[in-house]
Short mmCIF file of C-alpha atoms and ligand atoms in Angstrom, two decimals:
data_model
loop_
_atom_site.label_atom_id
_atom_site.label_comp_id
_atom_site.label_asym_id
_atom_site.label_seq_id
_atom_site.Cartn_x
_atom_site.Cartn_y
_atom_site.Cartn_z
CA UNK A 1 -48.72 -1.08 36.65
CA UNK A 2 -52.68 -0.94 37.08
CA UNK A 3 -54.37 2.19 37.13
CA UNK A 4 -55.24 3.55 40.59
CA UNK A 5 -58.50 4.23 41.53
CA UNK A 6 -59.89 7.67 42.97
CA UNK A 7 -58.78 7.80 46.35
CA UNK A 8 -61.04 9.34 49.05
CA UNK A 9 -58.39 11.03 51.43
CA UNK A 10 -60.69 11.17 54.46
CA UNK A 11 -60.97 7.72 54.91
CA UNK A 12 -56.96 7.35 55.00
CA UNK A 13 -54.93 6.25 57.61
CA UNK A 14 -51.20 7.55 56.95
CA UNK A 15 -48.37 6.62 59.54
CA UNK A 16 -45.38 8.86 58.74
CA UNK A 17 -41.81 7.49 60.11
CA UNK A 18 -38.80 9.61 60.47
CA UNK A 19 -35.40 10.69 61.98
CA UNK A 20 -35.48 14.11 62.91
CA UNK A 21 -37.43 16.98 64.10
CA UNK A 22 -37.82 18.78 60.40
CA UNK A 23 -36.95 15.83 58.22
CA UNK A 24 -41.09 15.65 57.86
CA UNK A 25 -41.51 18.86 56.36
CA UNK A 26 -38.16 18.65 53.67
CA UNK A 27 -39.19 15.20 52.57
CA UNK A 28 -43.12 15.21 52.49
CA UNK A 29 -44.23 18.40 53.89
CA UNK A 30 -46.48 19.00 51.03
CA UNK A 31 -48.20 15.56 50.83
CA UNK A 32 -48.48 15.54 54.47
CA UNK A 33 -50.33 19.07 54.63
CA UNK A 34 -52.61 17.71 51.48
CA UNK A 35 -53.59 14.62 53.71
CA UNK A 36 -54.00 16.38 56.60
CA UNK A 37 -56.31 19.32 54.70
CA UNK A 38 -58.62 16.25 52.83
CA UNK A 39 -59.08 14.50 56.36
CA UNK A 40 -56.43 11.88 56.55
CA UNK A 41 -55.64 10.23 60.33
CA UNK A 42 -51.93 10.79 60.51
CA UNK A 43 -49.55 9.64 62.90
CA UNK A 44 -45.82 11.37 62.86
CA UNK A 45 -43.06 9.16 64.17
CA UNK A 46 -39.86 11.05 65.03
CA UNK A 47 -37.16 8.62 66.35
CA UNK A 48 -34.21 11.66 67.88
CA UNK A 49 -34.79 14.73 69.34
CA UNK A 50 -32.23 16.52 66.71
CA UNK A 51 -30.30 16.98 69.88
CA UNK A 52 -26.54 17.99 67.81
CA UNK A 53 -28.17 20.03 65.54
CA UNK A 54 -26.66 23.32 64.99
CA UNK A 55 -28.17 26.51 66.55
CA UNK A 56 -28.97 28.88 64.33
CA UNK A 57 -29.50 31.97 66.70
CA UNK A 58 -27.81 31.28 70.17
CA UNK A 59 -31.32 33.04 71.86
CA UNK A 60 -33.19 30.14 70.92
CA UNK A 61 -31.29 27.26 72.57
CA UNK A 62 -28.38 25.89 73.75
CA UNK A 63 -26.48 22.78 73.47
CA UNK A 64 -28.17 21.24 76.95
CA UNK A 65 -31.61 21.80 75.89
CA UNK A 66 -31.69 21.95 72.15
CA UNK A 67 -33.36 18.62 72.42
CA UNK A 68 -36.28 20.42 74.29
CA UNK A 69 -36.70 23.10 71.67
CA UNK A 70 -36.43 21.33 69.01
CA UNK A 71 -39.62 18.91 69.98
CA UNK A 72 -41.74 21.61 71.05
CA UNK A 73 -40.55 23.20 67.18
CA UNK A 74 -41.82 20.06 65.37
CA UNK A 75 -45.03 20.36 67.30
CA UNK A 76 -45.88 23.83 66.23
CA UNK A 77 -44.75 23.07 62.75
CA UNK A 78 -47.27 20.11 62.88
CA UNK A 79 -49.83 22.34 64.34
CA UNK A 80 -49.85 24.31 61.26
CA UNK A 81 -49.31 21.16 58.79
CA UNK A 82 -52.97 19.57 60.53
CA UNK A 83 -51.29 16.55 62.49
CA UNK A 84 -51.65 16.19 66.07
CA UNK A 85 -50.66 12.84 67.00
CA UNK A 86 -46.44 13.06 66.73
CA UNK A 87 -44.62 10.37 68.77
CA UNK A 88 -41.64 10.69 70.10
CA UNK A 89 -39.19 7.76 69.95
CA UNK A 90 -36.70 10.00 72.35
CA UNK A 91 -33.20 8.55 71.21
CA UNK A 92 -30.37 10.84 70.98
CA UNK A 93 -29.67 12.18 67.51
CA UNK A 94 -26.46 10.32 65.91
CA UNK A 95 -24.47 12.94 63.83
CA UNK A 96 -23.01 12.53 60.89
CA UNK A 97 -20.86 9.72 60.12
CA UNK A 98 -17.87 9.27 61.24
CA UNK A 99 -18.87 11.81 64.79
CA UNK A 100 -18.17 11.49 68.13
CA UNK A 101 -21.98 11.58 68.76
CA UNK A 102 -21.72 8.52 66.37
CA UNK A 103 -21.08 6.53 70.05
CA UNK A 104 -23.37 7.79 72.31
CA UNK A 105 -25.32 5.33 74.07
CA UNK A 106 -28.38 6.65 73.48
CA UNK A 107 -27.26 7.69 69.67
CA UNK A 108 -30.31 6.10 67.61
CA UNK A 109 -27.72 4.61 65.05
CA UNK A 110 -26.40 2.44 68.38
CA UNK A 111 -30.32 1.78 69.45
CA UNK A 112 -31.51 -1.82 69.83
CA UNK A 113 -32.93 -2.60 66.01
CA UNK A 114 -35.52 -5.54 67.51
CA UNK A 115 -37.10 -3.35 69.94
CA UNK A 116 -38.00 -0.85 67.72
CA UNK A 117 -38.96 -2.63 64.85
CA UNK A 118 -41.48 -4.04 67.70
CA UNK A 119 -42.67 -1.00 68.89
CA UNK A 120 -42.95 0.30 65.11
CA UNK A 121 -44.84 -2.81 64.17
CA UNK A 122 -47.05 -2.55 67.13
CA UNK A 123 -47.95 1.67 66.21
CA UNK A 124 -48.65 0.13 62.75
CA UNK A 125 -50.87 -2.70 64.24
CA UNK A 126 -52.52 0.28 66.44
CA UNK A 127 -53.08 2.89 63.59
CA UNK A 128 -53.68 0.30 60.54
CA UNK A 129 -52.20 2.96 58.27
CA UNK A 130 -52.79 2.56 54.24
CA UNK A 131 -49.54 4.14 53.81
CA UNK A 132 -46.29 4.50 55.78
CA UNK A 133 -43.91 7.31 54.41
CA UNK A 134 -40.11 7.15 55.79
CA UNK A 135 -36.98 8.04 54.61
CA UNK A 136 -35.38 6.24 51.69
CA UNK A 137 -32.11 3.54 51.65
CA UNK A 138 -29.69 6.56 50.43
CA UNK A 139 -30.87 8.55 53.77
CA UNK A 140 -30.89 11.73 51.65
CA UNK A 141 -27.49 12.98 51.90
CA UNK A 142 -26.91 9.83 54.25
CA UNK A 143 -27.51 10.70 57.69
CA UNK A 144 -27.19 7.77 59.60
CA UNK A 145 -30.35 8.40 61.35
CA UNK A 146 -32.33 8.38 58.04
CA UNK A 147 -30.63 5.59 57.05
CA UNK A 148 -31.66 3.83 60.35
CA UNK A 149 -35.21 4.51 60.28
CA UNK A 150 -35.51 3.48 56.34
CA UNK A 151 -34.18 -0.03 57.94
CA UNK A 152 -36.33 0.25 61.08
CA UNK A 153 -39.44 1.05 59.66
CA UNK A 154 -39.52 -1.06 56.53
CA UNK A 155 -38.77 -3.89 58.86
CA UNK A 156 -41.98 -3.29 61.10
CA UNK A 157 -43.84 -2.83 58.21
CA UNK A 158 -43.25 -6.66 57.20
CA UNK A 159 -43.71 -7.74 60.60
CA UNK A 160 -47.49 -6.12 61.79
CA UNK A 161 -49.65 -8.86 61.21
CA UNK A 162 -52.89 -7.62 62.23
CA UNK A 163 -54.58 -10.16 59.60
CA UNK A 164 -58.20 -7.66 59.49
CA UNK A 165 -56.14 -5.13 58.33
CA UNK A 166 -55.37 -4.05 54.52
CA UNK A 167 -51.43 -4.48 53.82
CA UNK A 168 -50.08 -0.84 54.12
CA UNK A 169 -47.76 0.40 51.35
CA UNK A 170 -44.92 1.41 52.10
CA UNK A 171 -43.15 4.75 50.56
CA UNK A 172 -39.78 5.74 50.65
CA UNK A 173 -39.53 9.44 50.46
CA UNK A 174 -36.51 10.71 47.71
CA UNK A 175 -34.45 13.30 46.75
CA UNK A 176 -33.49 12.58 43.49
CA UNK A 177 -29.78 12.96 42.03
CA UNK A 178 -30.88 15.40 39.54
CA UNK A 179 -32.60 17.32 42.12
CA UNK A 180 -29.68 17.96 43.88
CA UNK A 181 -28.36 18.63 40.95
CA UNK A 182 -30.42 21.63 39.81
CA UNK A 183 -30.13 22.77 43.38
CA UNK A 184 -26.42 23.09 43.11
CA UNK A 185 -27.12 24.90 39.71
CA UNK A 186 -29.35 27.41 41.09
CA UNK A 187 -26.90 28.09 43.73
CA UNK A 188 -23.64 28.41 42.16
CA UNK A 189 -25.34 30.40 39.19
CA UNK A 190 -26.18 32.86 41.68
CA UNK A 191 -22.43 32.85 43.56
CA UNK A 192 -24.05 31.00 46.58
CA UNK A 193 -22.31 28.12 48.16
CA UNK A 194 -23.80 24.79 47.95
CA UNK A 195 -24.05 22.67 51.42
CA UNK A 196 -22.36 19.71 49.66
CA UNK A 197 -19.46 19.19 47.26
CA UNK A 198 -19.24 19.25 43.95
CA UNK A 199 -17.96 15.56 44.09
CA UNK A 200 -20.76 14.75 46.02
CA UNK A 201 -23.12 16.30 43.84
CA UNK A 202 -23.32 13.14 41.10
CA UNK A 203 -23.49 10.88 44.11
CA UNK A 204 -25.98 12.06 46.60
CA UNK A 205 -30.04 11.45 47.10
CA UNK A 206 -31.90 8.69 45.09
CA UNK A 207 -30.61 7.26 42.01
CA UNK A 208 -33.86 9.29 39.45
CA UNK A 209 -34.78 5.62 38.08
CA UNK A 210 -35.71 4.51 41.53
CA UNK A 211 -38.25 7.23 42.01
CA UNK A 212 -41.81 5.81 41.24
CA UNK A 213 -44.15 8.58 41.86
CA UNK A 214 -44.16 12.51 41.49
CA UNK A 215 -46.48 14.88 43.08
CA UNK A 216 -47.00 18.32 42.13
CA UNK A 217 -47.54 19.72 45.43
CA UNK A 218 -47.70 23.32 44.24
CA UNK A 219 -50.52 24.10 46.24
CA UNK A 220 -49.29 23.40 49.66
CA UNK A 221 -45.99 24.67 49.73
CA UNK A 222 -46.93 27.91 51.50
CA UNK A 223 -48.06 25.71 53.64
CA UNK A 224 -45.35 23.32 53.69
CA UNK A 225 -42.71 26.77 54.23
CA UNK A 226 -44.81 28.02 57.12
CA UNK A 227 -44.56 24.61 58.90
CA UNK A 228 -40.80 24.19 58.20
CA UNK A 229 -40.34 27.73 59.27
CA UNK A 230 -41.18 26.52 62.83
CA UNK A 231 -38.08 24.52 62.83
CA UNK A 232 -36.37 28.07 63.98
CA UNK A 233 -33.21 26.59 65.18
CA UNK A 234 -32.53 25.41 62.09
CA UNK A 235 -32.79 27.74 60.05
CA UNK A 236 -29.82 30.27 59.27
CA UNK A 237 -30.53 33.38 57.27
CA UNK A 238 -27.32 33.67 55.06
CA UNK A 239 -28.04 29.65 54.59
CA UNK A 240 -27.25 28.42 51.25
CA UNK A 241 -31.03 27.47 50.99
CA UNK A 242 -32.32 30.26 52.36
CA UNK A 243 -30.45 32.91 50.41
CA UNK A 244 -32.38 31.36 47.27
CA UNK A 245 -34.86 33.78 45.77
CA UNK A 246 -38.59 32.61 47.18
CA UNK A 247 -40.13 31.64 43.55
CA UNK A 248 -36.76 29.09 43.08
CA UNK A 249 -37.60 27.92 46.58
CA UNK A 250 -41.49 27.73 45.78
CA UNK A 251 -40.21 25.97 42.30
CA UNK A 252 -38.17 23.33 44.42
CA UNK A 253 -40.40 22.74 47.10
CA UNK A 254 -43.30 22.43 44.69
CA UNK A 255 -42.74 18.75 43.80
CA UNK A 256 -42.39 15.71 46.03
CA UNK A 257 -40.59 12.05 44.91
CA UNK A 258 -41.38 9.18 46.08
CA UNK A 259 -40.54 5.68 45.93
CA UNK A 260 -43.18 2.79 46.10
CA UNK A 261 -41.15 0.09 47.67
CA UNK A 262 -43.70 -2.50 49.25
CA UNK A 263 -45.55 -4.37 48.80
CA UNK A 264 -44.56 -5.63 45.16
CA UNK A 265 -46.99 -5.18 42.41
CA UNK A 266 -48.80 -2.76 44.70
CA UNK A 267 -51.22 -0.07 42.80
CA UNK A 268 -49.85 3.30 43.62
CA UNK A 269 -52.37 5.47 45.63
CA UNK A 270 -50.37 8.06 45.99
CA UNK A 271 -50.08 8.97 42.22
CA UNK A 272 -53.99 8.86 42.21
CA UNK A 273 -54.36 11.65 45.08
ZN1 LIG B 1 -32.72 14.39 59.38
#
């Protein structure tokens, strides 16, 4: 791969794609507050509301209006990350597989796929972004909805055509196996109770040979904890992630993966930032 040049972050344009109202901050949340601190435009796609999400405190929300709270949440966490222009796609969040929420009407995994793949492709045409950051294939711990928009938006991105514009690159945010790996370490060393099982533990997140670049992002995760910590609904106190002491959280958080997937052959800005 050729080297990459010195990138200057102020003249970026960075279009960030994802499923759910805190999926930003897990994924990227440090890259996206380094962006947004050098200068970078950035426009934040979020195709659900998060509207099944559990409650974490039953003052905050309810079922009814969860969706409500839970946009208003990912605009005060993008307040403090530095981004201001977050879209709303407004479909209904999906569940996990194998949910009744699974057949909602208005359940993104049900959505049409051509009409947003247009309306994707014509935000890309609009913003011209250098990069596009969405989930990747695996969806994580394979939400549907992450799933969906990895489809979705690496779709648009092949069908903008604005033909003045540079060909964006498109990045697949991971979690890598081994990642989840340590995590269940850390947690089970400690007598805390992992969110996933142990059988799922050697198959979950992105194979670690499909991860192209990694970003020490060390110096934004205060940054990237005070954003997520907007996402109040979400966040449970005796939470397997949350009971973690702060420097093994600071330690996990502190490095982003991320897959180059498009175009082929592409020189990776991102490992030159
Ligand atoms: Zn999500």
């Amino acid at each position: 791969m050729p080297d990459a040049p010195a990138i200057d972050v102020a003249r970026l344009s960075v279009l960030a794609c994802f499923a759910h109202p805190d999926d930003e901050g897990f994924s990227s949340g440090g890259l996206l507050a380094m962006l947004a601190a050098g200068g970078a435009r950035i426009t934040l796609v979020c195709a659900t509301n998060g509207d099944v999400g559990e409650i974490s405190d039953p003052s905050l929300a309810t079922p009814e209006n969860l969706w409500q709270v839970r946009k208003q949440e990912l605009r005060n966490a993008m307040d403090i990350t530095g981004i201001t222009d977050v879209r709303f796609l407004d479909y209904r969040d999906s569940g996990m597989d194998g949910t009744d929420d699974n057949r909602h009407p208005n359940a993104y995994c049900n959505a049409d796929d051509d009409a947003i793949i247009g309306h994707l492709a014509g935000i890309i045409n609009e913003v011209n972004p250098h990069l596009i950051l969405t989930h990747d294939p695996s969806g994580g711990y394979g939400h549907p909805d992450h799933k969906t928009m990895c489809n979705h938006a690496t779709a648009a991105a092949q069908r903008a055509s604005d033909p003045d514009a540079a060909t964006p690159l498109l990045y697949y945010t991971c979690f890598p196996r081994s990642v989840f790996q340590r995590m269940w370490q850390e947690m089970t060393d400690r007598g805390i109770t992992p969110p996933f099982a142990v059988d799922a533990v050697d198959t979950l997140g992105t194979p670690d040979d499909e991860v192209t670049t990694t970003l020490d992002v060390s110096q934004w995760v205060e940054t990237k904890i005070a954003s997520l910590s907007c996402h109040r609904t979400q966040i449970h106190d005796d939470g397997p992630f949350e009971q973690l002491p702060a420097e093994v959280v600071h330690r996990l958080m502190g490095t982003e993966y991320y897959q180059l997937s498009a175009p082929t052959g592409a020189v990776d800005l991102l490992a030159a930032i």
